[in-house]
């Protein structure tokens, strides 16, 4: 390809809204161009890398994951979303429209429903399972705050695979094939991936794994165990840590008390710091009680304190409480993790209650909420009670009356949990529950996700097959997604310098560029000859035949990030300059050897990225 025939459209400056390297460079290099908020067009240069990336995913999913490509529509009937129950629960992320016949339509934000509906038709027997299909296709999510260019766009491309399996064993197999394919894909892209399991192998099976890339602009916080043998890494929204003992200000473990709990007047004591001063004790001796408003909990809390006051809505996908309340008890030096709490309560969201609500459900204001006087169910963190054993003794807590606390509180004796669960936020310095090493944290960006869905969709959408025993059976499902654009942006984010992109060979838009200082006379002859030799050898070459100053051509080729540059200048002939984009200096090589050397360089770079 010659630049005169290609669409090179570089910018000296990135628009001011671009703040991260990949976003700036994608716009400056002419890879993408913005058409609207969260809407990016891939220009021809970008398309070349994008398709290479898609093909790597294709090869690994066809091969390693043993999947078959299909092509569902992007616009799907709203009816299938109503069947699964997500028409309501997906929220404003989902772009809905009506067609001329007033039928509800959805622009696919993901495709579990479409896959389930498609495979449901014609599924009879266990002999047809597993079904393992994927697509690489456009998705749309009406993200509140699209940002960082294609990292979080509204329209984006997802590679999404789905399996329908006869049983858990078969699902395990499919899951493992995809897991292996993911490692190979990211290896071929030169990306260092942190696999993050929802639950580590040591603590039980893994039903979900996120593939993260470390990034200072990452949306996720990862809790990582430094012990490579252990390998525990988890999203902070799920991370567990080892229990650490509750100790008093002298570092001693408090003894169980026989004294009954007792009210203490505590004027002007509102915060944990105030309590530390007033009681002259460590916060590890205090039980913090917080009232949470719980949205859309699908737990059945019949009989729980206060539950008779909540409205319960019946729904085909399972009954739920649109609004309920919970009183969370946790050791006062720790923080409640709202994602873990929401998961415990099977809720879509939990929010700290407002003053009025705290009064209603605790009988007292913030700071005086008491374990013994709560009017809603107690969710007790493992730092207070675990495995039916009190982890704190002789503790101090709120009393349920403004201006008073209680001392000599004994968990289990004075209150019992409605649910006892791990809801604390694990943080840097906490110990790994598997091996005891000290955690560190990193910011991460999720590039892909594999997930065992189980019967969620096959149940709500009524899918059955005749099992080996001749009985109708509900299949189980897995889903596997990779954000294609986000992965492309992450490759740029981790492979760039102040001059531009440094593409890994596997996804470079062109593998080699040839820059004649002047495209005429001997320089043209030499450049054309190298170009022909490389093209014949199947190398993707861009020859910069523009009538531009050499400085402009160099700057463009560096910005675009082509991995190898061959410069043909009359001063150096019969030698030419050979410069890998990642090298500081150019090397002079005889023009007649340049093509061969370039072929070897391209092969060697590709070999480094091989997954074999
Ligand atoms: P996030 O937490 O980043 O919103 P998600 O959990 O909603 O991601 P999934 O539903 O698991 O994402 O989608 C699979 C993949 O699609 C993600 O791992 C991510 O790489 C990509 N993805 C999701 N939303 C976007 C988006 N708005 N723009 C670009 N890629 C996205
Ligand atoms: Mg999302």
Coordinates of C-alpha atoms and ligand atoms in Angstrom, one line a residue:
X1 CA 0.0 0.0 0.0
X2 CA 1.2 3.5 -0.8
X3 CA 0.3 6.4 1.4
X4 CA -0.9 8.3 -1.7
X5 CA -3.6 5.7 -2.1
X6 CA -4.4 5.4 1.6
X7 CA -6.3 7.6 3.9
X8 CA -3.8 9.0 6.4
X9 CA -5.3 11.6 8.6
X10 CA -3.1 12.5 11.5
X11 CA -3.5 15.4 13.9
X12 CA -0.7 17.3 15.7
X13 CA -2.8 17.9 18.8
X14 CA -5.5 15.7 20.3
X15 CA -8.9 17.3 21.1
X16 CA -8.8 18.5 24.8
X17 CA -11.5 16.1 25.9
X18 CA -9.1 13.2 25.3
X19 CA -7.1 12.7 28.5
X20 CA -5.6 9.3 28.4
X21 CA -2.8 8.2 26.0
X22 CA -4.8 5.7 24.0
X23 CA -7.8 8.0 23.4
X24 CA -5.4 10.8 22.3
X25 CA -3.4 8.6 20.1
X26 CA -6.3 6.9 18.4
X27 CA -7.7 10.3 17.4
X28 CA -4.3 11.8 16.5
X29 CA -3.2 8.8 14.4
X30 CA -6.5 8.7 12.6
X31 CA -7.5 5.3 13.9
X32 CA -10.9 6.5 15.2
X33 CA -12.9 9.7 14.8
X34 CA -15.7 10.8 17.0
X35 CA -19.2 11.0 15.5
X36 CA -21.2 11.6 18.7
X37 CA -20.9 11.1 22.5
X38 CA -19.6 7.6 22.9
X39 CA -19.8 6.9 19.2
X40 CA -16.6 6.3 17.3
X41 CA -15.9 5.6 13.7
X42 CA -12.9 3.4 12.8
X43 CA -11.0 4.9 9.9
X44 CA -9.3 2.6 7.4
X45 CA -6.1 2.5 9.5
X46 CA -8.0 1.5 12.6
X47 CA -10.0 -1.1 10.7
X48 CA -6.8 -2.9 9.8
X49 CA -5.8 -3.4 13.5
X50 CA -9.3 -4.0 14.6
X51 CA -9.8 -6.8 12.1
X52 CA -6.5 -8.4 13.1
X53 CA -7.6 -8.3 16.7
X54 CA -10.9 -9.8 15.8
X55 CA -9.2 -12.5 13.8
X56 CA -7.0 -13.5 16.7
X57 CA -10.1 -13.9 18.8
X58 CA -11.8 -15.9 16.0
X59 CA -8.8 -18.2 15.6
X60 CA -8.7 -19.0 19.3
X61 CA -12.4 -19.4 19.7
X62 CA -12.8 -21.5 16.6
X63 CA -9.7 -23.6 17.7
X64 CA -9.0 -23.6 21.4
X65 CA -12.6 -22.9 22.6
X66 CA -14.1 -25.2 20.0
X67 CA -16.8 -22.7 19.2
X68 CA -18.7 -21.9 16.1
X69 CA -19.4 -18.4 14.8
X70 CA -22.9 -17.2 14.3
X71 CA -24.4 -13.8 13.4
X72 CA -27.5 -12.7 15.3
X73 CA -29.1 -9.4 14.5
X74 CA -28.1 -6.3 16.5
X75 CA -31.8 -5.2 16.7
X76 CA -33.8 -7.9 18.6
X77 CA -37.4 -8.1 19.6
X78 CA -38.3 -6.7 23.1
X79 CA -40.3 -9.8 23.7
X80 CA -37.3 -12.1 24.4
X81 CA -36.2 -9.5 27.0
X82 CA -39.6 -9.5 28.6
X83 CA -39.4 -13.3 28.8
X84 CA -36.1 -13.2 30.7
X85 CA -37.2 -10.4 32.9
X86 CA -34.4 -8.1 31.9
X87 CA -36.7 -5.7 30.0
X88 CA -37.3 -4.1 33.4
X89 CA -34.1 -4.8 35.2
X90 CA -31.5 -3.8 32.6
X91 CA -32.4 -0.2 33.2
X92 CA -31.7 2.8 31.1
X93 CA -28.5 1.2 29.7
X94 CA -30.8 -0.5 27.2
X95 CA -31.7 1.5 24.1
X96 CA -35.3 0.6 23.2
X97 CA -37.3 1.6 20.2
X98 CA -40.7 0.8 18.6
X99 CA -41.0 -0.3 15.0
X100 CA -43.8 0.9 12.7
X101 CA -46.0 -1.9 13.9
X102 CA -45.6 -0.6 17.5
X103 CA -43.5 -3.6 18.5
X104 CA -40.8 -3.1 21.1
X105 CA -37.3 -3.5 19.8
X106 CA -33.9 -3.5 21.6
X107 CA -30.5 -2.6 20.4
X108 CA -28.5 -5.5 21.8
X109 CA -26.5 -4.5 24.9
X110 CA -25.5 -8.2 25.2
X111 CA -27.0 -11.4 23.7
X112 CA -27.9 -14.0 26.3
X113 CA -31.6 -13.7 25.4
X114 CA -30.9 -13.9 21.6
X115 CA -28.7 -17.0 22.0
X116 CA -31.2 -18.7 24.3
X117 CA -34.1 -18.0 22.0
X118 CA -32.2 -19.1 18.9
X119 CA -31.0 -22.4 20.4
X120 CA -34.3 -23.1 22.1
X121 CA -35.9 -23.5 18.7
X122 CA -35.0 -27.0 17.5
X123 CA -33.5 -28.3 20.7
X124 CA -34.9 -31.7 21.5
X125 CA -32.3 -34.1 22.8
X126 CA -29.2 -34.2 25.0
X127 CA -27.5 -35.5 21.8
X128 CA -27.5 -31.9 20.4
X129 CA -25.6 -30.5 23.4
X130 CA -23.4 -28.8 24.1
X131 CA -24.1 -25.9 21.7
X132 CA -21.2 -23.4 21.7
X133 CA -21.6 -20.3 19.5
X134 CA -20.1 -16.9 19.4
X135 CA -20.4 -13.7 17.5
X136 CA -18.2 -10.6 17.1
X137 CA -20.8 -7.9 16.8
X138 CA -22.0 -4.4 17.6
X139 CA -23.4 -3.8 21.0
X140 CA -25.0 -0.6 22.4
X141 CA -25.3 0.5 26.0
X142 CA -26.5 3.9 26.8
X143 CA -23.7 4.4 29.3
X144 CA -24.3 7.4 31.6
X145 CA -20.8 8.7 31.2
X146 CA -19.0 7.3 28.1
X147 CA -15.3 8.2 28.5
X148 CA -11.8 7.5 27.5
X149 CA -12.8 7.1 23.8
X150 CA -13.6 3.5 22.9
X151 CA -12.6 2.3 26.4
X152 CA -16.1 3.0 27.4
X153 CA -18.1 3.9 24.4
X154 CA -21.9 3.6 23.9
X155 CA -21.7 1.6 20.7
X156 CA -18.9 -0.9 20.9
X157 CA -17.9 -4.3 19.6
X158 CA -18.0 -7.3 21.8
X159 CA -16.8 -10.8 21.0
X160 CA -19.4 -12.8 22.9
X161 CA -19.6 -16.6 23.2
X162 CA -22.4 -18.6 24.8
X163 CA -22.6 -22.3 25.6
X164 CA -25.7 -24.3 26.4
X165 CA -24.7 -27.5 28.2
X166 CA -26.5 -30.6 29.4
X167 CA -25.0 -30.6 32.9
X168 CA -22.5 -28.9 35.2
X169 CA -19.7 -31.2 34.1
X170 CA -20.1 -30.2 30.5
X171 CA -20.3 -26.5 31.5
X172 CA -17.1 -26.9 33.3
X173 CA -15.5 -28.3 30.2
X174 CA -16.7 -25.4 28.0
X175 CA -15.6 -22.9 30.6
X176 CA -12.1 -24.3 30.8
X177 CA -11.8 -24.3 27.0
X178 CA -12.7 -20.6 26.9
X179 CA -10.4 -19.8 29.8
X180 CA -7.5 -21.4 27.9
X181 CA -8.5 -19.5 24.7
X182 CA -8.5 -16.2 26.7
X183 CA -4.9 -16.7 27.9
X184 CA -3.8 -17.5 24.4
X185 CA -5.5 -14.4 22.9
X186 CA -4.0 -12.0 25.4
X187 CA -0.6 -13.6 25.0
X188 CA -0.8 -13.1 21.2
X189 CA -1.7 -9.5 21.8
X190 CA 1.3 -8.9 24.1
X191 CA -1.0 -7.9 27.0
X192 CA -0.1 -8.8 30.5
X193 CA -3.3 -10.0 32.0
X194 CA -4.4 -10.4 35.6
X195 CA -7.0 -13.1 35.8
X196 CA -9.4 -12.3 38.6
X197 CA -11.6 -15.1 40.0
X198 CA -14.7 -14.4 41.9
X199 CA -13.6 -17.1 44.3
X200 CA -10.2 -18.6 44.3
X201 CA -9.4 -22.2 43.5
X202 CA -8.3 -22.8 47.1
X203 CA -11.6 -21.6 48.4
X204 CA -13.9 -23.5 46.2
X205 CA -14.9 -23.7 42.5
X206 CA -14.7 -20.7 40.2
X207 CA -17.9 -19.6 38.6
X208 CA -16.6 -16.4 37.1
X209 CA -13.3 -14.9 36.0
X210 CA -12.5 -11.4 34.9
X211 CA -9.5 -10.7 32.7
X212 CA -8.0 -7.5 33.8
X213 CA -5.2 -5.3 32.5
X214 CA -3.4 -3.2 35.1
X215 CA -4.1 0.5 34.3
X216 CA -3.9 3.7 36.4
X217 CA -7.2 4.7 34.7
X218 CA -8.9 1.4 35.5
X219 CA -12.4 1.4 36.8
X220 CA -11.8 -1.6 39.1
X221 CA -9.7 -2.0 42.2
X222 CA -7.9 -5.4 42.4
X223 CA -6.8 -7.0 45.6
X224 CA -3.8 -9.1 44.7
X225 CA -1.8 -11.7 46.7
X226 CA 1.9 -11.4 46.0
X227 CA 2.5 -15.1 46.5
X228 CA 2.7 -16.5 43.0
X229 CA 2.0 -20.1 44.2
X230 CA -1.3 -18.8 45.7
X231 CA -2.2 -16.4 42.9
X232 CA -5.3 -15.1 44.6
X233 CA -6.5 -11.9 42.8
X234 CA -10.0 -10.6 43.2
X235 CA -12.0 -7.5 42.4
X236 CA -12.5 -5.5 45.6
X237 CA -16.2 -6.0 45.0
X238 CA -15.7 -9.7 45.8
X239 CA -12.3 -10.0 47.6
X240 CA -12.1 -11.8 50.8
X241 CA -9.4 -11.6 53.3
X242 CA -8.2 -13.5 56.4
X243 CA -9.9 -12.6 59.7
X244 CA -7.7 -10.5 62.0
X245 CA -8.4 -10.5 65.7
X246 CA -10.3 -7.9 67.5
X247 CA -7.8 -6.5 70.1
X248 CA -8.1 -3.7 72.7
X249 CA -5.9 -0.6 72.8
X250 CA -3.1 -2.6 74.5
X251 CA -3.1 -5.2 71.7
X252 CA -4.8 -7.8 74.0
X253 CA -7.6 -10.1 73.0
X254 CA -10.6 -9.2 75.2
X255 CA -12.1 -11.9 77.3
X256 CA -15.8 -12.9 77.1
X257 CA -17.7 -10.9 79.8
X258 CA -20.4 -12.2 82.1
X259 CA -21.6 -8.7 82.8
X260 CA -24.9 -7.7 81.2
X261 CA -24.8 -4.9 78.7
X262 CA -25.3 -1.5 80.1
X263 CA -26.3 1.9 78.9
X264 CA -23.6 4.7 79.1
X265 CA -24.5 8.3 78.6
X266 CA -22.3 9.6 75.8
X267 CA -23.1 13.3 75.1
X268 CA -21.5 14.7 72.0
X269 CA -20.2 11.4 70.9
X270 CA -21.2 10.8 67.2
X271 CA -18.3 9.5 65.3
X272 CA -15.9 6.5 65.8
X273 CA -13.2 9.1 66.6
X274 CA -15.4 10.6 69.3
X275 CA -15.9 7.1 70.7
X276 CA -12.2 6.4 70.7
X277 CA -11.7 9.5 72.8
X278 CA -14.6 9.0 75.1
X279 CA -14.1 5.4 75.9
X280 CA -10.3 5.6 75.5
X281 CA -10.4 2.4 73.5
X282 CA -9.4 1.0 70.1
X283 CA -12.1 1.0 67.4
X284 CA -11.5 -2.7 67.2
X285 CA -13.6 -2.9 70.4
X286 CA -16.6 -1.1 68.8
X287 CA -19.4 -2.6 66.7
X288 CA -20.4 -0.2 64.0
X289 CA -24.1 -0.4 63.0
X290 CA -25.3 1.1 59.8
X291 CA -28.8 1.2 58.3
X292 CA -28.9 0.5 54.6
X293 CA -31.8 1.0 52.1
X294 CA -31.9 -2.1 50.0
X295 CA -33.2 -1.9 46.4
X296 CA -34.8 -4.9 44.6
X297 CA -33.8 -7.7 47.0
X298 CA -34.9 -11.1 45.8
X299 CA -34.3 -12.8 49.2
X300 CA -37.3 -14.2 50.8
X301 CA -37.3 -12.4 54.2
X302 CA -40.7 -13.5 55.4
X303 CA -40.6 -13.5 59.2
X304 CA -37.6 -11.2 59.5
X305 CA -37.8 -8.2 61.7
X306 CA -39.6 -5.4 59.9
X307 CA -40.3 -7.5 56.8
X308 CA -44.1 -7.3 57.2
X309 CA -43.8 -3.6 56.5
X310 CA -42.2 -4.0 53.0
X311 CA -44.0 -4.4 49.8
X312 CA -43.2 -7.7 48.0
X313 CA -43.7 -7.7 44.2
X314 CA -44.3 -10.9 42.4
X315 CA -42.4 -11.4 39.2
X316 CA -42.0 -14.3 36.8
X317 CA -38.2 -14.1 37.3
X318 CA -38.7 -14.3 41.1
X319 CA -40.5 -12.2 43.7
X320 CA -38.6 -9.2 45.2
X321 CA -38.8 -6.3 47.6
X322 CA -38.5 -3.0 45.7
X323 CA -37.3 -1.4 48.9
X324 CA -36.3 -3.0 52.2
X325 CA -33.8 -2.2 55.0
X326 CA -31.0 -3.9 56.7
X327 CA -28.8 -3.1 59.7
X328 CA -25.2 -4.0 59.0
X329 CA -22.9 -4.7 62.0
X330 CA -19.1 -4.6 61.4
X331 CA -16.1 -4.0 63.5
X332 CA -15.6 -0.2 63.6
X333 CA -12.1 0.0 62.1
X334 CA -13.5 -1.8 58.9
X335 CA -15.6 -0.6 56.0
X336 CA -18.7 -2.2 54.5
X337 CA -18.3 -3.1 50.9
X338 CA -21.6 -2.2 49.3
X339 CA -21.1 -4.6 46.3
X340 CA -20.6 -7.5 48.6
X341 CA -23.5 -6.4 50.8
X342 CA -25.8 -6.1 47.7
X343 CA -24.7 -9.6 46.6
X344 CA -25.4 -11.0 50.1
X345 CA -28.9 -9.5 50.0
X346 CA -29.5 -10.5 46.3
X347 CA -30.2 -6.8 45.7
X348 CA -29.5 -4.6 42.7
X349 CA -28.2 -1.9 44.9
X350 CA -27.7 -0.8 48.6
X351 CA -27.5 2.8 49.7
X352 CA -26.8 4.2 53.2
X353 CA -30.1 5.3 54.6
X354 CA -31.0 9.0 55.0
X355 CA -31.4 10.5 58.5
X356 CA -35.2 10.0 58.5
X357 CA -34.9 6.4 57.5
X358 CA -32.3 5.7 60.1
X359 CA -34.6 7.1 62.8
X360 CA -37.4 4.9 61.5
X361 CA -35.5 1.7 61.4
X362 CA -33.1 2.2 64.3
X363 CA -35.1 4.4 66.6
X364 CA -32.1 6.7 66.9
X365 CA -29.9 8.8 64.7
X366 CA -26.6 7.9 62.9
X367 CA -24.0 7.0 65.4
X368 CA -26.4 5.5 67.9
X369 CA -27.9 2.7 65.9
X370 CA -27.9 -0.4 68.1
X371 CA -27.6 -4.1 67.4
X372 CA -30.2 -5.0 70.1
X373 CA -32.8 -2.4 69.0
X374 CA -32.7 -2.5 65.3
X375 CA -36.1 -2.7 63.6
X376 CA -34.8 -4.4 60.5
X377 CA -32.8 -7.6 60.0
X378 CA -29.2 -7.8 61.2
X379 CA -26.6 -8.5 58.6
X380 CA -23.5 -9.3 60.7
X381 CA -20.1 -9.2 59.2
X382 CA -17.5 -12.0 59.9
X383 CA -15.5 -9.5 61.9
X384 CA -18.2 -9.7 64.6
X385 CA -19.4 -13.3 64.3
X386 CA -18.1 -16.1 62.2
X387 CA -19.1 -19.8 62.1
X388 CA -21.4 -19.3 65.0
X389 CA -18.6 -17.9 67.2
X390 CA -18.3 -14.4 68.5
X391 CA -15.2 -12.7 67.1
X392 CA -15.5 -9.7 69.4
X393 CA -16.1 -9.7 73.2
X394 CA -17.0 -7.1 75.8
X395 CA -17.7 -4.7 72.9
X396 CA -19.2 -1.2 72.8
X397 CA -22.0 -0.4 70.4
X398 CA -24.8 2.1 69.8
X399 CA -27.9 1.8 72.1
X400 CA -30.8 2.7 69.8
X401 CA -31.3 5.8 71.9
X402 CA -29.8 9.2 71.0
X403 CA -27.0 10.2 73.4
X404 CA -26.3 6.7 74.7
X405 CA -24.0 3.8 73.9
X406 CA -23.9 0.3 75.5
X407 CA -20.9 -1.5 76.9
X408 CA -20.3 -5.1 77.8
X409 CA -21.9 -6.3 74.5
X410 CA -21.5 -10.0 73.7
X411 CA -22.3 -11.0 70.2
X412 CA -24.6 -14.1 70.0
X413 CA -25.6 -13.6 73.6
X414 CA -27.1 -10.1 73.1
X415 CA -28.0 -10.4 69.4
X416 CA -28.0 -13.0 66.7
X417 CA -27.6 -12.4 63.0
X418 CA -30.3 -12.7 60.5
X419 CA -27.5 -13.3 58.0
X420 CA -23.9 -13.8 58.9
X421 CA -21.7 -13.0 55.9
X422 CA -18.5 -11.4 54.7
X423 CA -19.3 -7.8 53.8
X424 CA -16.1 -6.1 54.7
X425 CA -13.9 -4.3 52.2
X426 CA -10.5 -6.0 51.8
X427 CA -7.7 -3.6 51.4
X428 CA -3.9 -3.2 51.0
X429 CA -2.2 -4.7 54.0
X430 CA -4.9 -7.2 54.8
X431 CA -3.9 -10.9 54.8
X432 CA -4.7 -13.4 52.1
X433 CA -7.3 -15.9 53.4
X434 CA -5.6 -18.7 51.3
X435 CA -1.9 -18.3 52.2
X436 CA -1.6 -15.4 54.7
X437 CA 0.5 -13.2 52.5
X438 CA 0.0 -9.4 52.6
X439 CA -2.3 -8.1 49.9
X440 CA -1.4 -5.2 47.6
X441 CA -3.9 -3.3 45.3
X442 CA -3.8 -2.2 41.7
X443 CA -6.3 -0.4 39.5
X444 CA -7.5 -2.6 36.6
X445 CA -9.5 -2.4 33.5
X446 CA -11.8 -5.3 32.6
X447 CA -11.1 -6.6 29.1
X448 CA -13.0 -9.8 29.2
X449 CA -15.2 -12.0 31.4
X450 CA -16.2 -15.6 31.6
X451 CA -19.2 -16.6 33.6
X452 CA -21.2 -19.6 34.5
X453 CA -24.8 -18.5 34.1
X454 CA -26.4 -21.7 35.2
X455 CA -30.2 -22.0 34.7
X456 CA -31.0 -18.2 34.8
X457 CA -32.1 -17.9 31.2
X458 CA -33.1 -21.5 30.4
X459 CA -35.5 -21.4 33.3
X460 CA -37.1 -18.0 32.7
X461 CA -37.2 -18.6 28.9
X462 CA -38.4 -22.2 29.3
X463 CA -35.8 -24.2 27.5
X464 CA -35.8 -27.9 27.9
X465 CA -34.4 -31.0 26.2
X466 CA -35.0 -34.7 26.6
X467 CA -32.2 -36.0 28.9
X468 CA -30.5 -39.3 28.7
X469 CA -33.1 -40.6 31.2
X470 CA -35.9 -39.6 28.8
X471 CA -37.1 -36.7 31.0
X472 CA -37.4 -33.1 30.1
X473 CA -34.3 -31.3 31.5
X474 CA -33.3 -27.7 31.8
X475 CA -29.9 -27.0 30.2
X476 CA -27.2 -24.9 32.0
X477 CA -25.4 -22.0 30.3
X478 CA -22.1 -20.2 30.2
X479 CA -21.2 -16.8 28.6
X480 CA -17.9 -15.4 27.6
X481 CA -17.2 -11.8 26.5
X482 CA -14.3 -9.7 25.3
X483 CA -14.5 -6.0 24.7
X484 CA -12.8 -5.7 21.3
X485 CA -12.4 -1.9 21.2
X486 CA -11.4 -1.7 24.8
X487 CA -8.8 -4.4 24.2
X488 CA -7.5 -2.5 21.2
X489 CA -7.3 0.7 23.3
X490 CA -5.5 -1.1 26.1
X491 CA -2.9 -2.4 23.7
X492 CA -2.2 1.2 22.7
X493 CA -2.3 2.4 26.3
X494 CA 0.5 0.0 27.3
X495 CA 2.5 0.3 24.0
X496 CA 3.2 4.0 23.4
X497 CA 5.7 6.8 23.9
X498 CA 5.8 10.5 23.5
X499 CA 6.0 10.1 19.7
X500 CA 3.0 7.8 19.3
X501 CA 1.9 4.2 19.2
X502 CA 4.3 1.2 19.2
X503 CA 2.1 -1.6 17.8
X504 CA 2.9 -5.2 18.7
X505 CA 3.5 -7.0 15.4
X506 CA 0.3 -9.1 15.7
X507 CA -2.1 -6.2 15.4
X508 CA 0.0 -3.5 13.7
X509 CA -2.0 -1.9 10.8
X510 CA 1.1 -2.4 8.6
X511 CA 4.2 -4.4 9.7
X512 CA 6.8 -2.3 7.9
X513 CA 7.0 1.2 6.5
X514 CA 9.4 2.4 3.8
X515 CA 10.2 6.1 3.9
X516 CA 12.1 7.5 1.0
X517 CA 13.5 10.9 1.8
X518 CA 12.5 11.9 -1.7
X519 CA 10.3 9.6 -3.8
X520 CA 12.3 10.1 -7.0
X521 CA 15.5 8.9 -8.8
X522 CA 17.6 6.2 -7.2
X523 CA 15.7 6.6 -3.9
X524 CA 12.5 5.7 -5.6
X525 CA 14.1 2.7 -7.4
X526 CA 15.5 1.3 -4.1
X527 CA 12.3 2.0 -2.2
X528 CA 10.2 0.3 -4.9
X529 CA 12.5 -2.7 -5.0
X530 CA 12.3 -3.3 -1.2
X531 CA 8.6 -2.7 -1.4
X532 CA 8.1 -5.4 -4.1
X533 CA 10.3 -7.9 -2.3
X534 CA 8.4 -7.5 1.0
X535 CA 5.0 -7.5 -0.7
X536 CA 5.9 -10.7 -2.5
X537 CA 6.9 -12.3 0.8
X538 CA 3.5 -11.5 2.2
X539 CA 4.6 -8.6 4.5
X540 CA 2.2 -5.7 4.9
X541 CA 4.1 -2.7 3.8
X542 CA 3.2 1.0 3.7
X543 CA 5.4 3.0 1.3
X544 CA 5.3 6.7 2.1
X545 CA 5.4 8.2 -1.4
X546 CA 4.0 11.6 -0.3
X547 CA 5.7 14.7 -1.4
X548 CA 6.3 15.9 2.2
X549 CA 9.3 16.9 4.2
X550 CA 11.1 13.9 5.7
X551 CA 10.3 15.2 9.2
X552 CA 6.6 15.1 8.5
X553 CA 6.8 11.6 7.2
X554 CA 8.8 10.3 10.1
X555 CA 6.5 11.9 12.6
X556 CA 3.5 10.4 11.0
X557 CA 5.0 6.9 10.8
X558 CA 6.0 7.1 14.4
X559 CA 2.6 8.4 15.5
X560 CA 0.9 5.6 13.6
X561 CA 3.3 3.2 15.2
X562 CA 4.4 0.9 12.4
X563 CA 6.8 -1.5 14.1
X564 CA 9.6 -1.3 11.6
X565 CA 10.8 1.6 9.4
X566 CA 13.2 1.4 6.5
X567 CA 14.5 4.8 5.4
X568 CA 15.9 5.3 2.0
X569 CA 18.0 8.5 1.7
X570 CA 20.6 9.4 -0.9
X571 CA 23.2 10.2 1.8
X572 CA 23.2 6.7 3.0
X573 CA 22.9 4.7 -0.2
X574 CA 23.9 2.0 -1.0
X575 CA 22.8 1.5 2.7
X576 CA 19.4 2.2 4.1
X577 CA 18.3 2.9 7.7
X578 CA 16.6 0.0 9.5
X579 CA 14.8 1.2 12.6
X580 CA 12.4 -0.8 14.8
X581 CA 9.8 1.6 16.3
X582 CA 10.9 0.4 19.8
X583 CA 14.6 1.0 19.2
X584 CA 16.3 4.2 20.1
X585 CA 18.7 4.3 17.2
X586 CA 18.6 3.3 13.6
X587 CA 21.0 0.8 12.1
X588 CA 22.5 1.0 8.6
X589 CA 22.2 -2.1 6.4
X590 CA 22.9 -2.6 2.7
X591 CA 19.8 -1.9 0.7
X592 CA 20.0 -5.3 -1.0
X593 CA 19.7 -7.1 2.3
X594 CA 17.1 -4.8 3.8
X595 CA 14.0 -6.8 2.7
X596 CA 15.4 -10.1 3.9
X597 CA 16.3 -8.6 7.3
X598 CA 12.9 -7.0 7.6
X599 CA 11.2 -10.3 6.8
X600 CA 13.2 -12.0 9.6
X601 CA 12.4 -9.1 12.0
X602 CA 8.7 -9.4 11.4
X603 CA 8.8 -13.2 11.8
X604 CA 10.9 -12.9 15.0
X605 CA 8.5 -10.4 16.5
X606 CA 5.5 -12.5 15.7
X607 CA 7.2 -15.6 17.2
X608 CA 7.7 -13.7 20.5
X609 CA 3.9 -13.2 20.5
X610 CA 3.1 -16.8 19.7
X611 CA 0.8 -18.6 22.2
X612 CA 2.5 -22.0 21.5
Ligands
LIG1 P1 -17.9 -2.7 32.8 O1 -17.9 -3.1 34.3 O2 -16.6 -2.2 32.3 O3 -19.1 -1.8 32.5 P2 -19.4 -5.0 32.2 O4 -19.2 -5.9 33.3 O5 -20.6 -4.2 32.0 O6 -18.1 -4.0 32.0 P3 -19.7 -7.2 30.3 O7 -21.2 -7.1 30.3 O8 -19.1 -8.4 31.1 O9 -19.1 -5.9 30.8 O10 -19.2 -7.2 28.8 C1 -18.1 -7.9 28.3 C2 -17.0 -7.0 27.9 O11 -17.4 -5.9 27.1 C3 -16.3 -6.3 29.1 O12 -15.4 -7.1 29.7 C4 -15.7 -5.0 28.4 O13 -14.4 -5.4 27.9 C5 -16.6 -4.8 27.3 N1 -17.4 -3.6 27.5 C6 -18.5 -3.5 28.4 N2 -19.0 -2.2 28.3 C7 -18.3 -1.5 27.4 C8 -18.3 -0.2 26.9 N3 -19.3 0.6 27.3 N4 -17.4 0.2 26.0 C9 -16.5 -0.7 25.6 N5 -16.4 -2.0 26.0 C10 -17.3 -2.4 26.9
LIG2 MG1 -21.1 -2.2 32.3

